[in-house]
CSV table of C-alpha atoms and ligand atoms in Angstrom, one decimal:
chain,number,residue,atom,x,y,z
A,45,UNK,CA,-17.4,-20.1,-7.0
A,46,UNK,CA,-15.7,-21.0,-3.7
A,47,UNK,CA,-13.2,-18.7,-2.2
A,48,UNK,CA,-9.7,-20.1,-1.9
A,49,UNK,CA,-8.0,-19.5,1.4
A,50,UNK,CA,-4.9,-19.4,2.6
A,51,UNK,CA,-4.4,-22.6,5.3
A,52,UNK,CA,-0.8,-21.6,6.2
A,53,UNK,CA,2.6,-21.8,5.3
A,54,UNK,CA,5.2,-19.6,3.7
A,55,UNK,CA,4.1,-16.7,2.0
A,56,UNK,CA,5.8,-14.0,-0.1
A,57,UNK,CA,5.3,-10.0,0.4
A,58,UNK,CA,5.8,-9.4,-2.6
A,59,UNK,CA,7.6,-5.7,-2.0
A,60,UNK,CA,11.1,-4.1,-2.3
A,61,UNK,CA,9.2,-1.2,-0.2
A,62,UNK,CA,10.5,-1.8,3.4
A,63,UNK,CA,7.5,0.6,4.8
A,64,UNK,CA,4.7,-1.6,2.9
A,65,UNK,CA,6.6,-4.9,4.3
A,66,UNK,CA,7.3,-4.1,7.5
A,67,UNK,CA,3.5,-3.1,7.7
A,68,UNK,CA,2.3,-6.1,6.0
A,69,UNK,CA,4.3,-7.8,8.8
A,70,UNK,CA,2.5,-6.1,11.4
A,71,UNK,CA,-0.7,-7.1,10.1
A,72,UNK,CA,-0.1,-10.8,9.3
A,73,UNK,CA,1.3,-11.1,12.7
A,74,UNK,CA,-1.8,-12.7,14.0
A,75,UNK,CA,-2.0,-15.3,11.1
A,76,UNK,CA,-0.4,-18.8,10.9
A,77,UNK,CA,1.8,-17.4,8.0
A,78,UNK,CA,6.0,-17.8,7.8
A,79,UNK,CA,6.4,-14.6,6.0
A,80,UNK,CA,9.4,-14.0,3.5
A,81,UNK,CA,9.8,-11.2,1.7
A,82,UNK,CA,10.5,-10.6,-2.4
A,83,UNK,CA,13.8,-9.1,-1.3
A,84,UNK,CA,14.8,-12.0,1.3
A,85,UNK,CA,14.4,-14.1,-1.7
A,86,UNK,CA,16.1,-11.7,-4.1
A,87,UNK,CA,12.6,-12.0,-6.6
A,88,UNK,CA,12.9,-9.3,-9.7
A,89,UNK,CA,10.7,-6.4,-9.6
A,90,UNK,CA,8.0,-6.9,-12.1
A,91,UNK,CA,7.2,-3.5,-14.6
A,92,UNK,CA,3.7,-2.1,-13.3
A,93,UNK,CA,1.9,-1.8,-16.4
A,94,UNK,CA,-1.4,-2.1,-15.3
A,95,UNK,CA,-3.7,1.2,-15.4
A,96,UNK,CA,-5.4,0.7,-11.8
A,97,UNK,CA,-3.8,0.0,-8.0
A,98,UNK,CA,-5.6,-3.6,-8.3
A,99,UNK,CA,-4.7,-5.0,-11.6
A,100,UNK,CA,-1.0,-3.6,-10.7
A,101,UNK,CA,-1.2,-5.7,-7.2
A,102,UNK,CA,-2.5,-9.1,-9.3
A,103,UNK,CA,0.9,-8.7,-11.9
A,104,UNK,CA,2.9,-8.2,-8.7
A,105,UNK,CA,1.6,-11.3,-6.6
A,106,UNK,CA,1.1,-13.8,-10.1
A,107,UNK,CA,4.8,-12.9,-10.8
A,108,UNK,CA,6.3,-13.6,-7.2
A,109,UNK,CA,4.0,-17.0,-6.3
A,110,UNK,CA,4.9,-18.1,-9.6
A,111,UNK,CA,8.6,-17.8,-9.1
A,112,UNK,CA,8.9,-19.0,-5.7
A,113,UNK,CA,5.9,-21.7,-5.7
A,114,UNK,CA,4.1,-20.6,-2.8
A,115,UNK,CA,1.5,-17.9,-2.3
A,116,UNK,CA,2.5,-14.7,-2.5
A,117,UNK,CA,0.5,-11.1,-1.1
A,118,UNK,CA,1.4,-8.0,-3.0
A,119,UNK,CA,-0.2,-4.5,-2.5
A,120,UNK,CA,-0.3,-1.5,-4.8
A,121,UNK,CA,-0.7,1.5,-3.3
A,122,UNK,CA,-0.7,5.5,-3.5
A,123,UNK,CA,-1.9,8.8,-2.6
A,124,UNK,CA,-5.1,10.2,-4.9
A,125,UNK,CA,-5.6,13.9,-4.4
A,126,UNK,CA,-8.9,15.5,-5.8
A,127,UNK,CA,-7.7,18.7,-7.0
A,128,UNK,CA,-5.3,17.0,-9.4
A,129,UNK,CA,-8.3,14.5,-10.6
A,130,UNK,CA,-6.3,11.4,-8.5
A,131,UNK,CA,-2.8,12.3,-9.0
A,132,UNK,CA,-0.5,10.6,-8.2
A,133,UNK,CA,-2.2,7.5,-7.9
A,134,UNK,CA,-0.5,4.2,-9.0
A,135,UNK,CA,2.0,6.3,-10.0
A,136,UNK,CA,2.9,7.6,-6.4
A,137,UNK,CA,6.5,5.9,-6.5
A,138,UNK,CA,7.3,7.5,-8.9
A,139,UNK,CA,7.1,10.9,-8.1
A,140,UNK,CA,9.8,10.6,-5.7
A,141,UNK,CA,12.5,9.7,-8.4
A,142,UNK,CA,14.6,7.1,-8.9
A,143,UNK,CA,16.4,7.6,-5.4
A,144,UNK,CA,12.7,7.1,-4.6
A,145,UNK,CA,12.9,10.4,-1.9
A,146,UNK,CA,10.2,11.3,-0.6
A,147,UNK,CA,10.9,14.3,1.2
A,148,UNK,CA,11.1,15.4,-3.0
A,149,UNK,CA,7.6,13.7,-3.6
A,150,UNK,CA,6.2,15.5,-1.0
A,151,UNK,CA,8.0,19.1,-2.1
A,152,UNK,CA,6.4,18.7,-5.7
A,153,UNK,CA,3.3,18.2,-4.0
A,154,UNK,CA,3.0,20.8,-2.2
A,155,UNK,CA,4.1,23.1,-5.1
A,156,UNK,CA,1.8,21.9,-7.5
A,157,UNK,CA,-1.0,22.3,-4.4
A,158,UNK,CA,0.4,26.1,-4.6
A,159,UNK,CA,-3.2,28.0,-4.7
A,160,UNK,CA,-5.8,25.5,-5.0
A,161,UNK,CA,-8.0,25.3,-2.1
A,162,UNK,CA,-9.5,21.7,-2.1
A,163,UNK,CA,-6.7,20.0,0.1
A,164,UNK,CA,-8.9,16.1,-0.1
A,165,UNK,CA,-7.4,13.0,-0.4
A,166,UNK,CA,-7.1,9.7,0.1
A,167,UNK,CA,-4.8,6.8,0.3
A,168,UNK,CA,-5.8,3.7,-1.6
A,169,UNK,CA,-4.7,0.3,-1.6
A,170,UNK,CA,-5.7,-2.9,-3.5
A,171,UNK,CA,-4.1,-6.2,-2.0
A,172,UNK,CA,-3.5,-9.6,-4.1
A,173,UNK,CA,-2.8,-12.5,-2.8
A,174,UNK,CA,-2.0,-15.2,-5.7
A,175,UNK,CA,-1.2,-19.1,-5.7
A,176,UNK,CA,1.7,-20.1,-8.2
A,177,UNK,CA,-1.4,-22.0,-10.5
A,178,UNK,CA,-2.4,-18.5,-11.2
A,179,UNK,CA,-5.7,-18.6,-8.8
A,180,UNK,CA,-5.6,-14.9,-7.5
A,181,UNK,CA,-8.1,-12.6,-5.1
A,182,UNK,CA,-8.3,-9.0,-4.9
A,183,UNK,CA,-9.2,-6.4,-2.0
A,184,UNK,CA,-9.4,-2.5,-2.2
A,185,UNK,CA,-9.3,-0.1,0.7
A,186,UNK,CA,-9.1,3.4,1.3
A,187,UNK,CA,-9.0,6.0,4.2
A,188,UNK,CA,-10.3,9.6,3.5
A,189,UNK,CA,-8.2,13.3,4.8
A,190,UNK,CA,-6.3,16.4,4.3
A,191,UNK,CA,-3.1,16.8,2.9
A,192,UNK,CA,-1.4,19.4,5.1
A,193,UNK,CA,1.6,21.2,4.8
A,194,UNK,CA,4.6,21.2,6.2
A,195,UNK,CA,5.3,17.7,6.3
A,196,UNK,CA,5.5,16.6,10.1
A,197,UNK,CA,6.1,13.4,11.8
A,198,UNK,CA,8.9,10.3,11.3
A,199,UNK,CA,6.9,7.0,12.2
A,200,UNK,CA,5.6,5.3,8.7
A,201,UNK,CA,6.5,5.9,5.4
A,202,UNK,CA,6.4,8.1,2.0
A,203,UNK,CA,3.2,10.4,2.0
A,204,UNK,CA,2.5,9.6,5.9
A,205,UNK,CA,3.7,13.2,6.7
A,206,UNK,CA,1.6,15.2,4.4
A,207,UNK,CA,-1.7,13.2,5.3
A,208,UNK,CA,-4.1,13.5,8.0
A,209,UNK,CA,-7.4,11.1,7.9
A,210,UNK,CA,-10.5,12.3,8.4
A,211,UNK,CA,-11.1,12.3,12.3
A,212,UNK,CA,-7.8,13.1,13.8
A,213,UNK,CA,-5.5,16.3,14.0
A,214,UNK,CA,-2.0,14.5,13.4
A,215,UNK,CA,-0.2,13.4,10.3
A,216,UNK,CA,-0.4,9.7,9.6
A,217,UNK,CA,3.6,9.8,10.4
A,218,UNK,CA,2.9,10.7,14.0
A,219,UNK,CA,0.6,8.3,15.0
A,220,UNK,CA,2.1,4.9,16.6
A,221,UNK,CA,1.9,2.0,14.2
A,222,UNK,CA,-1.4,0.4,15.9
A,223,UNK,CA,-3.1,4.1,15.6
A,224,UNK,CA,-2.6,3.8,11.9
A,225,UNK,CA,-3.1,0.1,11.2
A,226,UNK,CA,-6.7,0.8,13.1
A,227,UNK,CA,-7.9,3.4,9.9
A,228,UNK,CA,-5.4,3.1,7.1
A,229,UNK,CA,-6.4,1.9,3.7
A,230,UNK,CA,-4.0,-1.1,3.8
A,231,UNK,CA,-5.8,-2.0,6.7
A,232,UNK,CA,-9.0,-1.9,5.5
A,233,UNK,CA,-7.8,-3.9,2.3
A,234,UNK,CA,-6.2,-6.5,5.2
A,235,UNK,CA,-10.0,-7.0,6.7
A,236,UNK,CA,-11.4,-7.5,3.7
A,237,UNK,CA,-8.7,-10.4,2.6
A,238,UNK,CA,-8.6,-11.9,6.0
A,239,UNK,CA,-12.6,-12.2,6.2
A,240,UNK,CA,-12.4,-13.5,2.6
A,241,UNK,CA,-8.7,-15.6,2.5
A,242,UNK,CA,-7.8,-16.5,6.0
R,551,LIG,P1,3.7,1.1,-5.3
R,551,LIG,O1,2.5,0.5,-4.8
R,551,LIG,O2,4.9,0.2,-5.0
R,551,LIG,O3,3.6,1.6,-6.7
R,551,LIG,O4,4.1,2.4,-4.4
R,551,LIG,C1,3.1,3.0,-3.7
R,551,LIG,C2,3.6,4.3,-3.1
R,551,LIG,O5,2.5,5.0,-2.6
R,551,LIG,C3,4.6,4.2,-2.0
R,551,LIG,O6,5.9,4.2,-2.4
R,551,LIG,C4,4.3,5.4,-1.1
R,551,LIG,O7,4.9,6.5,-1.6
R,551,LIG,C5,2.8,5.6,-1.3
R,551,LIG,N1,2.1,4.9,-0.3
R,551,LIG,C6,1.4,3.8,-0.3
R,551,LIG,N2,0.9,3.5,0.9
R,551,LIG,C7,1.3,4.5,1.7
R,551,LIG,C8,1.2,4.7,3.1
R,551,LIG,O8,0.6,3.9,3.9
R,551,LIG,N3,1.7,5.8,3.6
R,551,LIG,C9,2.4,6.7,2.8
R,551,LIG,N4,2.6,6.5,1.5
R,551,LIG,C10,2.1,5.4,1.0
């Protein structure tokens, strides 16, 4: 089956996360896209009930390209540490509480990382972009590290401070946008979509 692509337009991000949709931003920029996001048009927040990042990101961008009537991009994302067989996974929001803190995310981790010597990670992210017919594509990236403690650096978002990819000596919080965008596993997702969708 032919791959539909995107040809232009408006297009949702579907996110309430300012982080995710000011990088999504960042990596559109180069595309022929009038990007909007699910908060500039006030679009609920759908329940995430699926059991993996990618089926999470398909709910997400089906729910906001049907409400608005244009396409709509939504990521699912989170940190998956080995020692604790992947946790937090898709459930990485959520371990930062309802006043979604992450400064208290990132103190649980490191307390329930008390002891165990296998500090691997990784950060994964599945990308859907969706039509309001209910056509929908999906891409998964990842980028590979360290969690290291304390947390250190204020550029990015959530886990960024705890997290240094395989390669580099710095947090993902103290590299400059374009560092990370050039290894992170929304970035990698991005490739795949814009080689596939754009
Ligand atoms: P969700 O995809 O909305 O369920 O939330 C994903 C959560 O994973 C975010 O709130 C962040 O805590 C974390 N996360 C996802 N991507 C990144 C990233 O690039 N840096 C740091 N944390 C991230």
């Amino acid at each position: 089956m032919r791959r539909r692509r995107f040809t232009g337009g408006k297009l949702v991000v579907a996110s309430h996360n300012l982080g995710k949709v000011r990088e999504i931003r960042e990596l559109l920029a180069p595309f022929a896209a009038e990007v909007v996001s699910a908060l500039d048009l006030n679009l609920a927040e759908p329940e995430e009930t699926g059991d993996t990042f990618v089926t999470n990101a398909e709910l997400k961008a089906l729910a906001a390209a049907k409400t608005a009537g244009f396409p709509a991009l939504a990521d699912d994302s989170g940190l998956c540490i080995d020692a604790l067989n992947g946790a937090p996974g898709i459930y990485s929001a959520r371990w930062a509480g309802p006043s979604k803190d992450f400064g208290v995310a990132m103190g649980r981790i490191e307390r329930v990382m008390t002891g165990k010597k296998n500090r691997r990670a990784s950060f994964v992210c599945a990308l859907a972009l969706a039509w309001p017919d209910g056509y929908c594509e999906t891409f998964e990236g990842k980028v590979t590290g360290l969690l290291s403690f304390p947390p250190r650096g204020t550029k990015g978002f959530g886990y960024d401070p705890i997290f240094i990819a395989d390669g580099h000596s710095v947090t993902l919080a103290e590299m400059e946008p374009r560092a990370k965008h050039a290894i992170s596993h929304r970035a990698d997702a991005f490739q795949k979509l814009v080689a596939a969708c754009f």
